[in-house]
Amino acid sequence: ATTPTFIVGLTAALTTAIIGSTLSVIAAYFRGRIDAVITNMADVFLLFPAPVIMVIIGARFRDLTPLQLGLIYGLVTGAGGTTIVMRAQAIQIASKPFMEAAHVSGGGPWHIITKHLVPSVMPLAALQMMIAVTGAVVADGFISFFGLTRRVSNWGTIIYDAFVYGNISGDYGPPWHMLIPSAACFSLFALGFYLVSRGLHRVASPTLREDI
């Protein structure tokens, strides 16, 4: 049950980071209409929380693989809240003197975006990526707990089976031997990636790195 869970989480994390970073640096560099289109699109995605979208899609398409569920979660999260947060950071970086110096020295859009903007937003991208891992795993667990998908087994499936087969066998008491390990896995997984995200943020951020 752990392998599908990690596939969902890591796929969601990478998709969130790639989409959020790409849209945010493009909006911050070009501004104007491009920035307005990306910002409005991000506002639309904010109206559809990723966990709710995953539950709806999981109920409609019950044979989705962990990779597909991770891509869906990463797309919704990356194009929504992650883009808005990272766009604000990218705009601050785009107004720095070294960015103006890059323009004056003849740097093109591709060079400035890839060599200056993207590396500067990577600390925040790492933080958003780790947050997406936790959200995707919990959302996938809810889908399985509700019995909406039965293709693969994960921690949510274990909890669902504990209740279903416990009732069938006539034992109406809580199946603690199945509930506690699965719930502990969810909690420890979320805690572990939260601590990793905090550590990456401290290492990658120049301001925080000076205090280490």
CSV table of C-alpha atoms in Angstrom, one decimal:
chain,number,residue,atom,x,y,z
A,1,ALA,CA,0.0,0.0,0.0
A,2,THR,CA,3.0,2.3,0.5
A,3,THR,CA,4.3,2.2,-3.1
A,4,PRO,CA,1.1,3.6,-4.8
A,5,THR,CA,0.9,6.3,-2.0
A,6,PHE,CA,4.4,7.5,-2.8
A,7,ILE,CA,3.7,7.5,-6.5
A,8,VAL,CA,0.7,9.7,-6.0
A,9,GLY,CA,2.6,12.1,-3.7
A,10,LEU,CA,5.8,12.4,-5.7
A,11,THR,CA,3.9,12.8,-9.0
A,12,ALA,CA,1.7,15.6,-7.5
A,13,ALA,CA,4.8,17.3,-6.1
A,14,LEU,CA,6.8,17.4,-9.3
A,15,THR,CA,3.7,18.4,-11.4
A,16,THR,CA,2.9,21.2,-8.9
A,17,ALA,CA,6.5,22.5,-8.9
A,18,ILE,CA,6.8,22.4,-12.7
A,19,ILE,CA,3.5,24.1,-13.5
A,20,GLY,CA,3.7,26.6,-10.7
A,21,SER,CA,7.2,27.7,-11.5
A,22,THR,CA,6.6,27.9,-15.3
A,23,LEU,CA,3.5,30.0,-15.0
A,24,SER,CA,4.8,32.3,-12.3
A,25,VAL,CA,8.1,33.2,-14.0
A,26,ILE,CA,6.3,33.8,-17.4
A,27,ALA,CA,3.7,36.0,-15.7
A,28,ALA,CA,6.4,37.9,-13.8
A,29,TYR,CA,8.7,38.5,-16.8
A,30,PHE,CA,6.2,39.4,-19.5
A,31,ARG,CA,3.6,41.1,-17.3
A,32,GLY,CA,0.7,42.9,-19.2
A,33,ARG,CA,-1.9,40.7,-20.8
A,34,ILE,CA,0.1,37.5,-20.3
A,35,ASP,CA,0.2,38.2,-16.6
A,36,ALA,CA,-3.5,39.0,-16.5
A,37,VAL,CA,-4.4,35.7,-18.3
A,38,ILE,CA,-2.3,33.6,-16.0
A,39,THR,CA,-3.6,35.3,-12.9
A,40,ASN,CA,-7.2,35.0,-13.9
A,41,MET,CA,-6.7,31.3,-14.8
A,42,ALA,CA,-5.1,30.8,-11.3
A,43,ASP,CA,-8.1,32.5,-9.7
A,44,VAL,CA,-10.4,30.1,-11.5
A,45,PHE,CA,-8.5,27.0,-10.3
A,46,LEU,CA,-8.7,28.4,-6.8
A,47,LEU,CA,-12.5,28.0,-7.0
A,48,PHE,CA,-12.0,24.2,-7.3
A,49,PRO,CA,-10.0,22.8,-4.4
A,50,ALA,CA,-7.8,19.9,-5.5
A,51,PRO,CA,-9.0,17.4,-2.9
A,52,VAL,CA,-12.6,17.9,-3.9
A,53,ILE,CA,-11.7,17.6,-7.6
A,54,MET,CA,-9.9,14.3,-6.9
A,55,VAL,CA,-12.9,13.0,-5.1
A,56,ILE,CA,-15.3,13.9,-7.9
A,57,ILE,CA,-12.9,12.5,-10.6
A,58,GLY,CA,-12.3,9.4,-8.5
A,59,ALA,CA,-16.0,8.8,-8.2
A,60,ARG,CA,-16.5,9.2,-12.0
A,61,PHE,CA,-13.4,7.3,-13.2
A,62,ARG,CA,-12.7,4.5,-10.8
A,63,ASP,CA,-9.8,2.9,-12.8
A,64,LEU,CA,-7.4,5.8,-12.6
A,65,THR,CA,-3.8,4.9,-11.7
A,66,PRO,CA,-1.8,6.5,-8.9
A,67,LEU,CA,0.2,8.3,-11.5
A,68,GLN,CA,-2.9,9.8,-13.1
A,69,LEU,CA,-4.3,10.9,-9.8
A,70,GLY,CA,-1.0,12.6,-8.9
A,71,LEU,CA,-1.0,14.4,-12.3
A,72,ILE,CA,-4.5,15.7,-11.7
A,73,TYR,CA,-3.8,16.9,-8.2
A,74,GLY,CA,-0.6,18.6,-9.4
A,75,LEU,CA,-2.3,20.3,-12.3
A,76,VAL,CA,-5.1,21.8,-10.2
A,77,THR,CA,-2.7,22.8,-7.3
A,78,GLY,CA,0.1,24.0,-9.5
A,79,ALA,CA,-2.1,26.1,-11.8
A,80,GLY,CA,-4.0,27.6,-8.8
A,81,GLY,CA,-2.7,28.5,-5.4
A,82,THR,CA,0.9,27.7,-6.2
A,83,THR,CA,1.0,29.9,-9.2
A,84,ILE,CA,-0.4,32.9,-7.2
A,85,VAL,CA,2.1,32.4,-4.4
A,86,MET,CA,5.1,32.0,-6.6
A,87,ARG,CA,4.1,34.8,-9.0
A,88,ALA,CA,4.3,37.3,-6.1
A,89,GLN,CA,7.8,36.0,-5.3
A,90,ALA,CA,8.8,36.1,-9.0
A,91,ILE,CA,7.6,39.7,-9.4
A,92,GLN,CA,9.7,40.8,-6.4
A,93,ILE,CA,12.7,39.2,-8.0
A,94,ALA,CA,12.0,40.7,-11.4
A,95,SER,CA,12.2,44.2,-9.9
A,96,LYS,CA,15.7,43.6,-8.4
A,97,PRO,CA,18.6,45.6,-9.8
A,98,PHE,CA,20.4,42.6,-11.1
A,99,MET,CA,17.4,41.8,-13.3
A,100,GLU,CA,17.7,45.3,-14.9
A,101,ALA,CA,21.4,44.7,-15.3
A,102,ALA,CA,20.6,41.5,-17.2
A,103,HIS,CA,18.3,43.4,-19.5
A,104,VAL,CA,20.9,46.1,-20.2
A,105,SER,CA,23.6,43.6,-20.9
A,106,GLY,CA,21.5,42.1,-23.7
A,107,GLY,CA,20.1,39.1,-22.0
A,108,GLY,CA,17.1,37.6,-23.9
A,109,PRO,CA,13.9,36.3,-22.3
A,110,TRP,CA,14.9,32.7,-22.3
A,111,HIS,CA,18.3,33.5,-20.7
A,112,ILE,CA,16.9,35.8,-18.0
A,113,ILE,CA,14.0,33.4,-17.1
A,114,THR,CA,16.2,30.2,-16.9
A,115,LYS,CA,19.3,31.8,-15.4
A,116,HIS,CA,17.9,34.3,-13.0
A,117,LEU,CA,14.1,33.9,-12.3
A,118,VAL,CA,13.8,30.2,-12.1
A,119,PRO,CA,16.8,29.6,-9.7
A,120,SER,CA,15.4,32.4,-7.5
A,121,VAL,CA,12.0,30.9,-7.1
A,122,MET,CA,13.3,27.3,-6.5
A,123,PRO,CA,13.3,27.6,-2.7
A,124,LEU,CA,9.6,28.5,-2.7
A,125,ALA,CA,8.9,25.8,-5.4
A,126,ALA,CA,10.5,23.2,-3.1
A,127,LEU,CA,8.2,24.3,-0.2
A,128,GLN,CA,5.1,24.1,-2.4
A,129,MET,CA,6.2,20.8,-3.7
A,130,MET,CA,6.4,19.2,-0.3
A,131,ILE,CA,3.0,20.7,0.7
A,132,ALA,CA,1.5,19.2,-2.4
A,133,VAL,CA,2.8,15.7,-1.4
A,134,THR,CA,0.8,15.8,1.8
A,135,GLY,CA,-2.3,17.1,0.2
A,136,ALA,CA,-2.3,14.6,-2.6
A,137,VAL,CA,-1.7,11.6,-0.3
A,138,VAL,CA,-4.5,12.6,2.0
A,139,ALA,CA,-6.9,13.3,-0.9
A,140,ASP,CA,-6.1,9.9,-2.4
A,141,GLY,CA,-6.7,8.3,0.9
A,142,PHE,CA,-10.1,9.9,1.2
A,143,ILE,CA,-11.0,8.6,-2.3
A,144,SER,CA,-10.1,5.0,-1.3
A,145,PHE,CA,-11.7,5.3,2.1
A,146,PHE,CA,-15.0,6.2,0.5
A,147,GLY,CA,-14.6,3.1,-1.7
A,148,LEU,CA,-14.6,5.2,-4.9
A,149,THR,CA,-11.6,3.5,-6.4
A,150,ARG,CA,-10.5,-0.2,-6.0
A,151,ARG,CA,-7.8,-0.6,-8.6
A,152,VAL,CA,-4.8,-0.3,-6.2
A,153,SER,CA,-4.4,-0.6,-2.5
A,154,ASN,CA,-3.3,2.2,-0.3
A,155,TRP,CA,-3.6,3.3,3.3
A,156,GLY,CA,-7.2,4.6,2.7
A,157,THR,CA,-8.1,1.2,1.1
A,158,ILE,CA,-6.9,-0.5,4.3
A,159,ILE,CA,-9.1,1.6,6.5
A,160,TYR,CA,-12.1,1.1,4.1
A,161,ASP,CA,-11.6,-2.7,4.1
A,162,ALA,CA,-11.3,-2.7,7.9
A,163,PHE,CA,-14.8,-1.3,8.3
A,164,VAL,CA,-16.4,-3.2,5.5
A,165,TYR,CA,-15.1,-6.7,6.2
A,166,GLY,CA,-15.3,-6.1,10.0
A,167,ASN,CA,-19.1,-5.5,9.6
A,168,ILE,CA,-19.4,-8.5,7.3
A,169,SER,CA,-17.8,-10.8,9.9
A,170,GLY,CA,-20.2,-9.5,12.6
A,171,ASP,CA,-17.6,-7.7,14.6
A,172,TYR,CA,-19.0,-4.2,14.9
A,173,GLY,CA,-16.2,-2.9,17.1
A,174,PRO,CA,-13.5,-0.7,15.7
A,175,PRO,CA,-10.8,-2.8,14.0
A,176,TRP,CA,-7.9,-1.1,15.7
A,177,HIS,CA,-5.3,-3.5,14.4
A,178,MET,CA,-6.0,-2.1,10.9
A,179,LEU,CA,-7.0,1.5,11.7
A,180,ILE,CA,-4.0,2.5,13.9
A,181,PRO,CA,-1.2,1.5,11.5
A,182,SER,CA,-2.9,3.1,8.5
A,183,ALA,CA,-3.7,6.3,10.4
A,184,ALA,CA,-0.1,6.4,11.8
A,185,CYS,CA,1.3,6.1,8.3
A,186,PHE,CA,-0.8,9.1,7.2
A,187,SER,CA,0.3,11.2,10.1
A,188,LEU,CA,4.0,10.2,10.0
A,189,PHE,CA,4.1,10.6,6.2
A,190,ALA,CA,2.7,14.2,6.4
A,191,LEU,CA,5.0,15.0,9.3
A,192,GLY,CA,8.0,13.7,7.5
A,193,PHE,CA,7.5,15.7,4.3
A,194,TYR,CA,6.6,18.8,6.3
A,195,LEU,CA,10.0,18.6,8.1
A,196,VAL,CA,11.7,17.9,4.7
A,197,SER,CA,10.0,21.0,3.2
A,198,ARG,CA,11.1,23.1,6.2
A,199,GLY,CA,14.7,21.9,5.8
A,200,LEU,CA,14.8,22.5,2.1
A,201,HIS,CA,13.4,26.0,2.5
A,202,ARG,CA,16.1,26.8,5.1
A,203,VAL,CA,18.8,25.5,2.9
A,204,ALA,CA,17.7,27.0,-0.3
A,205,SER,CA,16.7,30.5,1.0
A,206,PRO,CA,19.7,32.8,1.3
A,207,THR,CA,18.1,34.8,4.1
A,208,LEU,CA,17.4,31.8,6.3
A,209,ARG,CA,20.6,30.1,5.3
A,210,GLU,CA,22.6,32.9,7.0
A,211,ASP,CA,21.0,32.0,10.3
A,212,ILE,CA,21.9,28.3,10.2
